[in-house]
Short mmCIF file of C-alpha atoms in Angstrom, two decimals:
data_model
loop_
_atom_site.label_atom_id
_atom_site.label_comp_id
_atom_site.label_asym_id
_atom_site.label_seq_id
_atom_site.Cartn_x
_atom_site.Cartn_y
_atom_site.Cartn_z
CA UNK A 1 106.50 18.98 -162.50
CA UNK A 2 106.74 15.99 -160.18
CA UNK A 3 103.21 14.58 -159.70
CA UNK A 4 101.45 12.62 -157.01
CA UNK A 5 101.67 8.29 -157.30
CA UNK A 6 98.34 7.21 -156.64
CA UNK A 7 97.67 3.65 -157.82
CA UNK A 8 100.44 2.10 -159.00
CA UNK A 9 100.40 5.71 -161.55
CA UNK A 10 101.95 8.94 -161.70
CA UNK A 11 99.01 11.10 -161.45
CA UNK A 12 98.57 15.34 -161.83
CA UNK A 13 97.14 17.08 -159.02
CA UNK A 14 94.52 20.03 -158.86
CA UNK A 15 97.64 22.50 -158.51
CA UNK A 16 101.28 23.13 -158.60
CA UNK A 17 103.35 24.21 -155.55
CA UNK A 18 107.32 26.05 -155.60
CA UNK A 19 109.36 23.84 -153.68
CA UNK A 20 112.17 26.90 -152.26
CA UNK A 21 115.28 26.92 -151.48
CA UNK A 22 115.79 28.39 -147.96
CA UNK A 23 119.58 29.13 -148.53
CA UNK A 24 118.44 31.25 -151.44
CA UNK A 25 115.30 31.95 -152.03
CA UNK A 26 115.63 33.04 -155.68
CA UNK A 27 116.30 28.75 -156.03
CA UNK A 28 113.61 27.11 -156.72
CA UNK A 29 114.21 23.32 -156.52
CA UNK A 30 111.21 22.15 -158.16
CA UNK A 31 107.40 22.16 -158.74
CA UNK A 32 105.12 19.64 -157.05
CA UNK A 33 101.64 18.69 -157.83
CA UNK A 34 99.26 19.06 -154.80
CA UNK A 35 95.99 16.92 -154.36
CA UNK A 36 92.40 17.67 -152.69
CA UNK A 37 90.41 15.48 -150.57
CA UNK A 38 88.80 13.49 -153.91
CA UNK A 39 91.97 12.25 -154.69
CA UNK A 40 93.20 11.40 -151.65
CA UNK A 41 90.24 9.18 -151.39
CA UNK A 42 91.23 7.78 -154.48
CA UNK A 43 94.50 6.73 -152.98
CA UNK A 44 92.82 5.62 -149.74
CA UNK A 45 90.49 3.29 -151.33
CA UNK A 46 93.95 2.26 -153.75
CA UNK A 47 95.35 0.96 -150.48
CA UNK A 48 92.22 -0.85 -149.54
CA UNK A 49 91.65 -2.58 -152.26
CA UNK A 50 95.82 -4.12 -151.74
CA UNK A 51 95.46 -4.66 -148.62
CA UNK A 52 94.25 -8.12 -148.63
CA UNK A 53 96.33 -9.68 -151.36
CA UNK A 54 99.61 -7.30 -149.44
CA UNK A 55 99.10 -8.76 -145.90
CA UNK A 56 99.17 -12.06 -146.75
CA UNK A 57 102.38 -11.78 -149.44
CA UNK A 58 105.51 -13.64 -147.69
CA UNK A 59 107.61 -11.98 -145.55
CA UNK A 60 110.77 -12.80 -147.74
CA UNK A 61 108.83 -10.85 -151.00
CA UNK A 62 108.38 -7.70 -148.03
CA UNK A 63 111.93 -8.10 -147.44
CA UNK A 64 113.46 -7.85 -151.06
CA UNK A 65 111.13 -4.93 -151.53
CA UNK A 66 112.55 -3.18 -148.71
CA UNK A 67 115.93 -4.37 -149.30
CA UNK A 68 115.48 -3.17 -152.66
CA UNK A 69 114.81 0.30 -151.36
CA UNK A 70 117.40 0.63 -148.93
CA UNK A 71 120.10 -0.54 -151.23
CA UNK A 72 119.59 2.29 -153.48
CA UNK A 73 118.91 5.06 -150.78
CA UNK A 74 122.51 4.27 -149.42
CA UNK A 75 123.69 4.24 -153.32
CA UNK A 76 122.13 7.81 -154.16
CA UNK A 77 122.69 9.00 -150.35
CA UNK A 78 124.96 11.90 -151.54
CA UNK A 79 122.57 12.90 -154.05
CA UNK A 80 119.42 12.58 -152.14
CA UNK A 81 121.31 14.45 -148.88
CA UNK A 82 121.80 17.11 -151.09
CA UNK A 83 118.19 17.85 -152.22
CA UNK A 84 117.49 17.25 -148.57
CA UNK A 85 119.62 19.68 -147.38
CA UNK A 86 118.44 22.50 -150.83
CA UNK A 87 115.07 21.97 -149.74
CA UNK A 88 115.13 21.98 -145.86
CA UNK A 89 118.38 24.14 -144.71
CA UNK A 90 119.93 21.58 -143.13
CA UNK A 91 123.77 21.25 -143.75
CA UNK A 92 125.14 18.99 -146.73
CA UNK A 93 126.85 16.68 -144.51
CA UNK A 94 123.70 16.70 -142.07
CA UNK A 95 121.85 15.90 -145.28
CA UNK A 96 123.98 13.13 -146.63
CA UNK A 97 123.43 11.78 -143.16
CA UNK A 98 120.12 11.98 -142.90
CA UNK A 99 119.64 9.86 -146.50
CA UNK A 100 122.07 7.18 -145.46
CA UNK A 101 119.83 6.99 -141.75
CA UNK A 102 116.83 6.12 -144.20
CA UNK A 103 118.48 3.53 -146.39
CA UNK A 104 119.95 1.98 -142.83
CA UNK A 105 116.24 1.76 -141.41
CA UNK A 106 114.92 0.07 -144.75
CA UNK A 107 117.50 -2.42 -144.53
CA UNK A 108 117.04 -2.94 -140.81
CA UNK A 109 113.13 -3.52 -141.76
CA UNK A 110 113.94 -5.93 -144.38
CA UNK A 111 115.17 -8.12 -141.75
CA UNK A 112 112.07 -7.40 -139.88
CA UNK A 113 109.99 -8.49 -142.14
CA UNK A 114 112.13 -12.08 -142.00
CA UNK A 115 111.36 -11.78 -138.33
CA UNK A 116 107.71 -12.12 -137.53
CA UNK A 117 107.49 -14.00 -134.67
CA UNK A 118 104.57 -15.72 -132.40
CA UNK A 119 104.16 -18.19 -129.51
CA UNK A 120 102.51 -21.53 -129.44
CA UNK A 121 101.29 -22.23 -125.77
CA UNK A 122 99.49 -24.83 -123.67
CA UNK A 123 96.15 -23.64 -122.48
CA UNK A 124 95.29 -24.05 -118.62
CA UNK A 125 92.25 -26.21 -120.14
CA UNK A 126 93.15 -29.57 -121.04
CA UNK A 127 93.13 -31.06 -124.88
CA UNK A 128 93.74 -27.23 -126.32
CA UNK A 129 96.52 -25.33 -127.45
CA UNK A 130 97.27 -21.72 -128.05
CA UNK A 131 98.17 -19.90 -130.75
CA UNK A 132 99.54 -15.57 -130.55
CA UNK A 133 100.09 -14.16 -133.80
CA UNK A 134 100.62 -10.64 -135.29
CA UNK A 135 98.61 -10.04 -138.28
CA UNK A 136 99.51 -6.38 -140.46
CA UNK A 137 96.86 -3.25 -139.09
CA UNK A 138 95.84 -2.51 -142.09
CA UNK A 139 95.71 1.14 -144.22
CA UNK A 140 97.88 2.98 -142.50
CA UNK A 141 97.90 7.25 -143.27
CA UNK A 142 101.41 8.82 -142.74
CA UNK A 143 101.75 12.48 -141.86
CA UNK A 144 105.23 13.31 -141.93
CA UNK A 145 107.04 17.22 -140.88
CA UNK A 146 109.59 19.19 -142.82
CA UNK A 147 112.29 18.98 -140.53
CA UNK A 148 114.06 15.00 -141.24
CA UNK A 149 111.88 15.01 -144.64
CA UNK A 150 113.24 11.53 -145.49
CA UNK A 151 114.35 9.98 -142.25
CA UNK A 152 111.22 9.84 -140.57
CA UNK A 153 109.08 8.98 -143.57
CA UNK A 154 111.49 6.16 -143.50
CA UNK A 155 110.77 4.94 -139.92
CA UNK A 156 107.57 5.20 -140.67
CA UNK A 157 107.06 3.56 -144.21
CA UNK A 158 109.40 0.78 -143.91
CA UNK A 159 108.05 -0.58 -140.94
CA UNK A 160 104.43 -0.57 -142.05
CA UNK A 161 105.32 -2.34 -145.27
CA UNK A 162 107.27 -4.92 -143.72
CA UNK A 163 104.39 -6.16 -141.66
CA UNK A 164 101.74 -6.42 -144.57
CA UNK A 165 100.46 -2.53 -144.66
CA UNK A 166 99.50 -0.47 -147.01
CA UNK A 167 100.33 2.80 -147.14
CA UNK A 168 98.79 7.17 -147.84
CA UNK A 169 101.69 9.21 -147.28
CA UNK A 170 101.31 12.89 -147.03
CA UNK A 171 104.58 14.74 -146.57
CA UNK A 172 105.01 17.82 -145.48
CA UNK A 173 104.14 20.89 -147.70
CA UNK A 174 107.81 22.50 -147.09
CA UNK A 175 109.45 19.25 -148.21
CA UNK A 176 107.91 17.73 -151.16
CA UNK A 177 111.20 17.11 -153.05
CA UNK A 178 113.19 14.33 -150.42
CA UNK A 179 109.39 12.66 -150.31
CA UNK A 180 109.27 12.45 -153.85
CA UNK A 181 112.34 10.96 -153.93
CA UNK A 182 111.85 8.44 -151.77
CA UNK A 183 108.08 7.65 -153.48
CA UNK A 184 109.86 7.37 -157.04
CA UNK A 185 112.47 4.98 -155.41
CA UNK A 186 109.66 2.99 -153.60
CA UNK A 187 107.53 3.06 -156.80
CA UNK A 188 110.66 0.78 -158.63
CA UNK A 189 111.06 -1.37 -155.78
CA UNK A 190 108.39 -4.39 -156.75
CA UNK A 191 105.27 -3.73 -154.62
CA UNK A 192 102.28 -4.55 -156.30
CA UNK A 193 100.31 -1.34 -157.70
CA UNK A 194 98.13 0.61 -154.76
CA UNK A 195 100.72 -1.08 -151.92
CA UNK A 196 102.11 2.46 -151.38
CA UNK A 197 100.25 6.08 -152.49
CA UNK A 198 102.13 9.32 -152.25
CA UNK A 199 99.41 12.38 -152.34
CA UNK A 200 101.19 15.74 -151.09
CA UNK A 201 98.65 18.46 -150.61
CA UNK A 202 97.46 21.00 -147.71
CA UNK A 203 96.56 19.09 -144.59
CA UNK A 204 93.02 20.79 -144.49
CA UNK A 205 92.31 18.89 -147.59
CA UNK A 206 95.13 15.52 -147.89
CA UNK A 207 95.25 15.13 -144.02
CA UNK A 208 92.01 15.33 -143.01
CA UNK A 209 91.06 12.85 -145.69
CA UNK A 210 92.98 10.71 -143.76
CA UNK A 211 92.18 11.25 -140.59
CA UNK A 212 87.88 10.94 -141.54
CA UNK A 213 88.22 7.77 -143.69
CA UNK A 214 86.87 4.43 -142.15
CA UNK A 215 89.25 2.78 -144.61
CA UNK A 216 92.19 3.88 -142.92
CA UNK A 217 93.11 1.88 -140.20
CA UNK A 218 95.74 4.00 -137.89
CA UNK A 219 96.74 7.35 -138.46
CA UNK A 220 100.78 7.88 -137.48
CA UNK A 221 101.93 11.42 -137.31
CA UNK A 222 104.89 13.46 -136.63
CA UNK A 223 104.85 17.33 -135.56
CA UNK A 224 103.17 20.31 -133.37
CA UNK A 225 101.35 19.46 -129.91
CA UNK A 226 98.62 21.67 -131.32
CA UNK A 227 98.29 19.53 -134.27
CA UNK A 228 98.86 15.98 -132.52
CA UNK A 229 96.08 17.21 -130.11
CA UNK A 230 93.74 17.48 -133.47
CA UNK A 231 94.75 14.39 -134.99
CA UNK A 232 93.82 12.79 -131.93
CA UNK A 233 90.59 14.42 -131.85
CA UNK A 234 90.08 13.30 -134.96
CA UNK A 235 90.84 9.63 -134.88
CA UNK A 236 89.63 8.45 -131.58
CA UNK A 237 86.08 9.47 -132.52
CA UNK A 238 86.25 6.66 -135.22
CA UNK A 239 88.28 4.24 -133.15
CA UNK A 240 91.38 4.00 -135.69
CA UNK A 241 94.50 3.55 -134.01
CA UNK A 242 97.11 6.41 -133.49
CA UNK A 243 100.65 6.93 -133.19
CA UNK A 244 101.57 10.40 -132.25
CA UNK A 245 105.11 12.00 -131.84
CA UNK A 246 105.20 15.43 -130.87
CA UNK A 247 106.73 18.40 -129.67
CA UNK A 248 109.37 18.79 -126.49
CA UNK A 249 111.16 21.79 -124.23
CA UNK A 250 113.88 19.01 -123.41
CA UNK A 251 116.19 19.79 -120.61
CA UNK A 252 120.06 19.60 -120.69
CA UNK A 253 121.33 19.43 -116.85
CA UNK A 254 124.95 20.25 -116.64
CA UNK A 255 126.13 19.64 -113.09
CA UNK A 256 129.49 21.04 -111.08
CA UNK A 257 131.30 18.06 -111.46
CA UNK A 258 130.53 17.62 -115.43
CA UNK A 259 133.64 17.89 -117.85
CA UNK A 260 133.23 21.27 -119.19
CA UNK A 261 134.09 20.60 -122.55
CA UNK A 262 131.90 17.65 -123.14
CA UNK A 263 128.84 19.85 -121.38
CA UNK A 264 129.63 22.66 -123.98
CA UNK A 265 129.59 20.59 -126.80
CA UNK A 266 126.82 18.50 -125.89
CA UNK A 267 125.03 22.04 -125.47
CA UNK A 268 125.75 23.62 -128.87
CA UNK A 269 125.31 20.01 -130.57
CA UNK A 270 122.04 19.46 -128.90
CA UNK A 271 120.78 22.73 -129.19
CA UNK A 272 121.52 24.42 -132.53
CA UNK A 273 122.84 21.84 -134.75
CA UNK A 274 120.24 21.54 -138.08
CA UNK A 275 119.32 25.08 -136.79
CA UNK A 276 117.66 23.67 -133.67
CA UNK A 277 114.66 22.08 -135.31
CA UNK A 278 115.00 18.66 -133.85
CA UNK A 279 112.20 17.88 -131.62
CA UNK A 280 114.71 16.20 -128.97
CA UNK A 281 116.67 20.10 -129.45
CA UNK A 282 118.08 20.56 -125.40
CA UNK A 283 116.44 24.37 -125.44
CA UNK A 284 116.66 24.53 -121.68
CA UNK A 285 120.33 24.20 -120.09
CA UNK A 286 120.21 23.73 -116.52
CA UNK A 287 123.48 24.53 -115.04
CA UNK A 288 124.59 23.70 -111.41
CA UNK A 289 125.12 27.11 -109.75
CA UNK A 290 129.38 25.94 -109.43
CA UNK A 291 129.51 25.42 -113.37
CA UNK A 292 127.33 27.81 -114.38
CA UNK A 293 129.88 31.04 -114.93
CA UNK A 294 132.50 29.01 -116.99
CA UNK A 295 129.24 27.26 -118.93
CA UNK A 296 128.01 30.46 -119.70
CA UNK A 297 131.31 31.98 -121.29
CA UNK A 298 132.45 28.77 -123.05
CA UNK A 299 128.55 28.44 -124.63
CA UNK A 300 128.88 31.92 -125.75
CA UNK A 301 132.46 31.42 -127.17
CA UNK A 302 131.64 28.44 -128.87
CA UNK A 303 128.42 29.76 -130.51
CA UNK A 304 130.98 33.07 -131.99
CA UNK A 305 133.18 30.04 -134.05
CA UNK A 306 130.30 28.28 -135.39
CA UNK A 307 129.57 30.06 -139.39
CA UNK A 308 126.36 30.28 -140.32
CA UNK A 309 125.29 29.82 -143.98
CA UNK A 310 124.21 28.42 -147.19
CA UNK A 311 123.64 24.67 -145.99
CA UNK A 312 125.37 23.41 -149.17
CA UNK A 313 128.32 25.57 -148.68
CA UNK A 314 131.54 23.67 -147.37
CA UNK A 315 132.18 25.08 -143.43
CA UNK A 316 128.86 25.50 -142.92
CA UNK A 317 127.68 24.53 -139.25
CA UNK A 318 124.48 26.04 -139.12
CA UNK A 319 121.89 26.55 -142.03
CA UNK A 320 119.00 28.72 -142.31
CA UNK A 321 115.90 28.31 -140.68
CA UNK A 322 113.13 26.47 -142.52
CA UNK A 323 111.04 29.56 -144.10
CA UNK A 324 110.24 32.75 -143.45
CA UNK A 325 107.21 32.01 -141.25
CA UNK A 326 109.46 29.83 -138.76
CA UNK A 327 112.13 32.47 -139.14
CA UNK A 328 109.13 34.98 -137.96
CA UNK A 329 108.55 33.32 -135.11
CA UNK A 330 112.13 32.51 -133.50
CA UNK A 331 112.66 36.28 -134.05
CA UNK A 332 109.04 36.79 -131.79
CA UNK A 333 110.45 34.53 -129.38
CA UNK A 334 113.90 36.46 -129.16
CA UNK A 335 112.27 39.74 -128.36
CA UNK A 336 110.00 37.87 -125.94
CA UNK A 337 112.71 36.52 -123.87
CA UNK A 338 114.28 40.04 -124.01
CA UNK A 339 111.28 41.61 -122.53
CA UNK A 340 110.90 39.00 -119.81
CA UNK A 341 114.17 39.95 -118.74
CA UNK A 342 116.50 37.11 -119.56
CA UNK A 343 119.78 38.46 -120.42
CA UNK A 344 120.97 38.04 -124.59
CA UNK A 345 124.29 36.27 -124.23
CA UNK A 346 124.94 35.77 -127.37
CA UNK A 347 123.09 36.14 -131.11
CA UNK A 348 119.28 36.68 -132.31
CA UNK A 349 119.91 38.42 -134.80
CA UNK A 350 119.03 37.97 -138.65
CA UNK A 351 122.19 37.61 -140.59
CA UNK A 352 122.78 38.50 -144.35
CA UNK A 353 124.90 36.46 -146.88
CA UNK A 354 124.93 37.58 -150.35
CA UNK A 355 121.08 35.47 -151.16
CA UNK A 356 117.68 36.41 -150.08
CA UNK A 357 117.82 33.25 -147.37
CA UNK A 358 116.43 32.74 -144.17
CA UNK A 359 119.63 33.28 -141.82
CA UNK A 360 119.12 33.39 -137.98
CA UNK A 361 122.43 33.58 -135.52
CA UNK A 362 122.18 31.26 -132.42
CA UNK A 363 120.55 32.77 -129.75
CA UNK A 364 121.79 32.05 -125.92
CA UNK A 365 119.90 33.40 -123.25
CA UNK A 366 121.29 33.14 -119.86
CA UNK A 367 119.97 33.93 -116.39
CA UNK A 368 116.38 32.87 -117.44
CA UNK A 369 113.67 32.01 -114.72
CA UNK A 370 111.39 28.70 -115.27
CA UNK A 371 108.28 30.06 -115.88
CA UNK A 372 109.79 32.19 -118.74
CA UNK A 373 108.11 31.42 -121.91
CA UNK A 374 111.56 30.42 -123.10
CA UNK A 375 111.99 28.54 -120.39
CA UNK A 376 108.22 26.90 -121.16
CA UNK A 377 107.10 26.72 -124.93
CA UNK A 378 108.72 24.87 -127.89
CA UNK A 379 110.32 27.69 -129.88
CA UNK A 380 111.90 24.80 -132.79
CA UNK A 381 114.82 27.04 -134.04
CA UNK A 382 117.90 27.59 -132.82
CA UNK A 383 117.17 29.44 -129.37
CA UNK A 384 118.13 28.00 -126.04
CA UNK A 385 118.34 29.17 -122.32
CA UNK A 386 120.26 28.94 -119.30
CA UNK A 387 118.91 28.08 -115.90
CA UNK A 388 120.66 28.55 -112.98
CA UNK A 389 120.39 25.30 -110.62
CA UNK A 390 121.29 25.46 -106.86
CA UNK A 391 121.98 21.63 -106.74
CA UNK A 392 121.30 17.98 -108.50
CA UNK A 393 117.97 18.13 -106.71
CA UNK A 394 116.55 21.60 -107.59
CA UNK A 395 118.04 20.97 -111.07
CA UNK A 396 115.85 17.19 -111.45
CA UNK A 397 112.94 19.21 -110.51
CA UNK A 398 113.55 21.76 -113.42
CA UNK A 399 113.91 19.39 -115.50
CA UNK A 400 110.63 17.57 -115.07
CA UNK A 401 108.83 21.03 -114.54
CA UNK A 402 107.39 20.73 -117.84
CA UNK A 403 104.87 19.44 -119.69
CA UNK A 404 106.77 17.60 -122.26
CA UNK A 405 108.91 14.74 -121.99
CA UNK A 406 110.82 13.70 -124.76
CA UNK A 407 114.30 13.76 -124.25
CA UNK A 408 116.62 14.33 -121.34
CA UNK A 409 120.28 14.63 -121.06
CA UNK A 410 122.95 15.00 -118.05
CA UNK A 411 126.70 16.23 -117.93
CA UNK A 412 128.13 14.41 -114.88
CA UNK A 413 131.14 12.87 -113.48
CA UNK A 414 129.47 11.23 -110.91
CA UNK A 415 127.23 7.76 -111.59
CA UNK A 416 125.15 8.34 -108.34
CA UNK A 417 123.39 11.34 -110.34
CA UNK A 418 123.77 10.02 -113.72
CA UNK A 419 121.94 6.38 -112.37
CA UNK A 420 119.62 8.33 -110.41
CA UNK A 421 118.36 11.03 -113.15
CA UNK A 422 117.84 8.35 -116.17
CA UNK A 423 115.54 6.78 -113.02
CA UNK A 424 113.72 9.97 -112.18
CA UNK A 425 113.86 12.27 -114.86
CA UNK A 426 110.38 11.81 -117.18
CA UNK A 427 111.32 11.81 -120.35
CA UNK A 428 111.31 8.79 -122.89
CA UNK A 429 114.67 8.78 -124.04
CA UNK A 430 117.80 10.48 -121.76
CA UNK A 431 121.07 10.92 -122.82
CA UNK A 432 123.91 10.85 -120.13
CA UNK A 433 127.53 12.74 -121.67
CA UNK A 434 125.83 13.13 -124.68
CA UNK A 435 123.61 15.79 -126.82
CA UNK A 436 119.92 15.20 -126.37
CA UNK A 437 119.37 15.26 -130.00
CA UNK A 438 120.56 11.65 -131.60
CA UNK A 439 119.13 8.91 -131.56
CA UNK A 440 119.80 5.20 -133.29
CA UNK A 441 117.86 4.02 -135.54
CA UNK A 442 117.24 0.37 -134.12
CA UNK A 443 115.97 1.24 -130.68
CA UNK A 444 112.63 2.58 -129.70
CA UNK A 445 111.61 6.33 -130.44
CA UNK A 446 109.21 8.73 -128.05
CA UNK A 447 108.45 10.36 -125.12
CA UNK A 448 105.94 11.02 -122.74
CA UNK A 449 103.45 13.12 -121.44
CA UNK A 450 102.33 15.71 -124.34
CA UNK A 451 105.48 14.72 -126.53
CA UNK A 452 104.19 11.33 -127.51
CA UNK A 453 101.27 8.96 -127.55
CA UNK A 454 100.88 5.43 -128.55
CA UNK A 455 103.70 3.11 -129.24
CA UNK A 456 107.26 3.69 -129.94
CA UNK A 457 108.34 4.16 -132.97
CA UNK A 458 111.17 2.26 -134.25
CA UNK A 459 112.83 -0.85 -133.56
CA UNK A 460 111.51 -3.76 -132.91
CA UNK A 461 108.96 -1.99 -130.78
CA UNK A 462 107.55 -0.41 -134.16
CA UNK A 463 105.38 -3.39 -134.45
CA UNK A 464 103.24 -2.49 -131.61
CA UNK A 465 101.56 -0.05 -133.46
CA UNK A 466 101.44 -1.38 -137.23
CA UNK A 467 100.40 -5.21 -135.91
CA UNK A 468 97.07 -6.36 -133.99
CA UNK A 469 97.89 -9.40 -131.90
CA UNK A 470 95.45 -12.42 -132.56
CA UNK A 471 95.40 -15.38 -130.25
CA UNK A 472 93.50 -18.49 -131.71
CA UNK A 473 92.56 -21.83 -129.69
CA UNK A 474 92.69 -25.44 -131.71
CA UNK A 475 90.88 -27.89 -129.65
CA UNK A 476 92.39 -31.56 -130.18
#
């Protein structure tokens, strides 16, 4: 059994969870201890009782530490994108990916750590000066999803660590092996005892430890509107700081002029790849009325070549879907589209392949109307629509008609629409020629409206939310 790290110490829980293969559910890759609220406390007050002596360690002692843990993420990448992939569904070399993503963002941190920066200026009053600094948050709690179950722990650990936090990470339930992982790495790295605390457990109990405590500091989480929307609830009653990422319905716009292959490709890529649960997925396609025939029938063909199957398999494109409750509810969302009269292009239909696993073919609607509820509500699986468009205009406006805004991609030739949609269309992050799911792992995350709020996530711009800026006056 793999047990919590609370402390500086391995620790039991108060029960045992199956950690199952969704490829085969007769695989079970391990057994995880889960905590209650007491000892997530104890890991809460853990991280306290560092965070003094932590925030004031040098920034080249954060940076080996980090270093440290990126170095051997990158060694171990294969290894660790293979659990990844047992655990979550998503194919081996989408795994392996995944793992190396979170030993590049550790590394990228350790030189953030080296770069804490501030400004010395002259004040408007004579015979002072002016001092802005960044000093470390504080406890930070991390509530992470199952679908990049080491890759945005990652962005979300390594930053906090390398400006002087300390850290309660609760993974998701789904996931507990790739957090685990990472923990047992982290737990070898050289950060004093009670720096970092991993306590998996249901959120009713781990999470909302978190998000009560006045000894945690900011609350960053990952994962459902519904949930965010709680979180904030939550956390703004006590004043802690939040970072919420969300869900999206993110729009691919595929005007007449677009290269057709590059629009198909950027379509299947965006929208099915890791089965479709990416929050920046493109589930809408919005095709320009002159496109929108040939789209249709070179979607549909491309979606019959791609195999769907065991996600460690070799020639596997697509993997199964998470679990059976997220299986449950693409199929509900399939039968709804059906009976609001969009037209089944291609797939929906639960496949079978020699395991007791969670197999979904890709599901292409065409011919769907905006105020669908396929058209309108985050289905996370691998289920996308077409949208007719009548021009660039009409098609802007569907693309904003939403109340998301996460990501946002165009297929044109033309750099009139291309400059003018990355201007106009709301959305965080857009994507011009290229899938709307993908992102680097040095630049700024999020979105905007009920995708995201607080500061971005990654990058440099990751310090907005895990530093409070102090500005001091020294009279002469």
């Amino acid at each position: 059994m793999k047990q919590l790290f609370i402390a500086g110490a391995w620790r039991d829980g108060v029960s045992v969870r199956a950690n199952i293969n969704p490829s085969d559910a007769s695989d079970i890759v391990g057994h995880y201890a889960q905590a209650d609220r007491g000892l997530a406390e104890e890991a809460i007050a853990a991280a306290r009782a560092a965070f003094p002596a932590w925030s004031r360690s040098t920034p080249q002692v954060r940076a080996d530490a980090l270093d440290r843990i990126g170095s051997e993420i990158l060694a171990r990448k294969d290894e660790l994108g293979a659990l990844l992939s047992r655990e979550e569904g998503k194919t081996l070399p989408e795994g392996i990916g995944e793992a190396a993503r979170a030993g590049q963002i550790f590394k990228f941190f350790a030189g953030e750590a080296l770069r804490c920066g501030g400004e010395r200026l002259p004040s408007v009053r004579p015979g002072l000066d002016v001092e802005i600094t960044r000093e470390a948050l504080g406890v930070v709690g991390i509530i992470t999803p199952w679908n990049f179950p080491i890759a945005i722990p990652a962005w979300k650990i390594a930053p906090a660590l390398a400006h002087g936090n300390c850290v309660v990470f609760k993974p998701a339930d789904l996931v507990p092996g790739s957090a685990w992982a990472l923990a047992e790495i982290i737990s070898r790295s050289g950060l004093p005892a009670d720096v970092f605390n991993l306590v998996t457990g249901p959120g009713s109990q781990v999470g909302q430890a978190l998000l009560d405590s006045p000894d945690v500091d900011g609350i960053t989480f990952t994962g459902s509107t519904a949930t965010g929307r709680r979180v904030m609830d939550a956390t703004s009653r006590r004043f802690a700081r939040m970072q919420l990422e969300m869900g999206g319905k993110n729009p691919l716009v595929v005007l007449d002029d677009a290269d057709l292959a590059q629009a198909v490709f950027c379509a299947i890529q965006g929208a099915y790849y890791s089965t479709g649960q990416r929050c920046t997925a493109s589930s809408r396609f919005i095709v320009e009325k002159g496109i929108y025939p040939a789209f249709v029938k070179a979607v549909s063909d491309g979606l019959a070549a791609l195999k769907v199957d065991d996600a460690l398999k070799a020639g596997t494109d697509i993997g199964p879907v998470v679990d059976a409750s997220q299986l449950a509810q693409d199929l509900d969302y399939i039968g709804i589209g059906r009976a609001e009269g969009a037209r089944l292009a291609f797939g929906g239909e639960r496949l079978t392949r020699g395991k007791t696993g969670h197999y979904l073919s890709p599901a292409f609607f065409v011919d769907a109307d905006p105020t669908m509820r396929i058209a309108r509500e985050e289905i996370f699986g691998p289920v996308a629509c077409a949208i007719p468009a009548a021009d660039y205009e009409h098609a802007l406006a569907l693309a904003n008609d939403t109340e998301y805004g996460l990501s946002a991609g165009i297929c044109t030739s033309s750099l009139k629409h291309a400059s003018h949609f990355k201007r106009n269309v709301e959305a965080g992050m857009v994507m011009v020629n290229v899938p709307t799911a993908g992102v680097d792992y040095h630049v700024p995350f999020g979105g905007r409206k009920a995708s995201s709020f607080g500061p971005r996530e990654q990058g440099r711009y990751a310090e907005d939310f895990f530093t409070i800026v102090k500005t001091a006056y020294t009279g002469a």
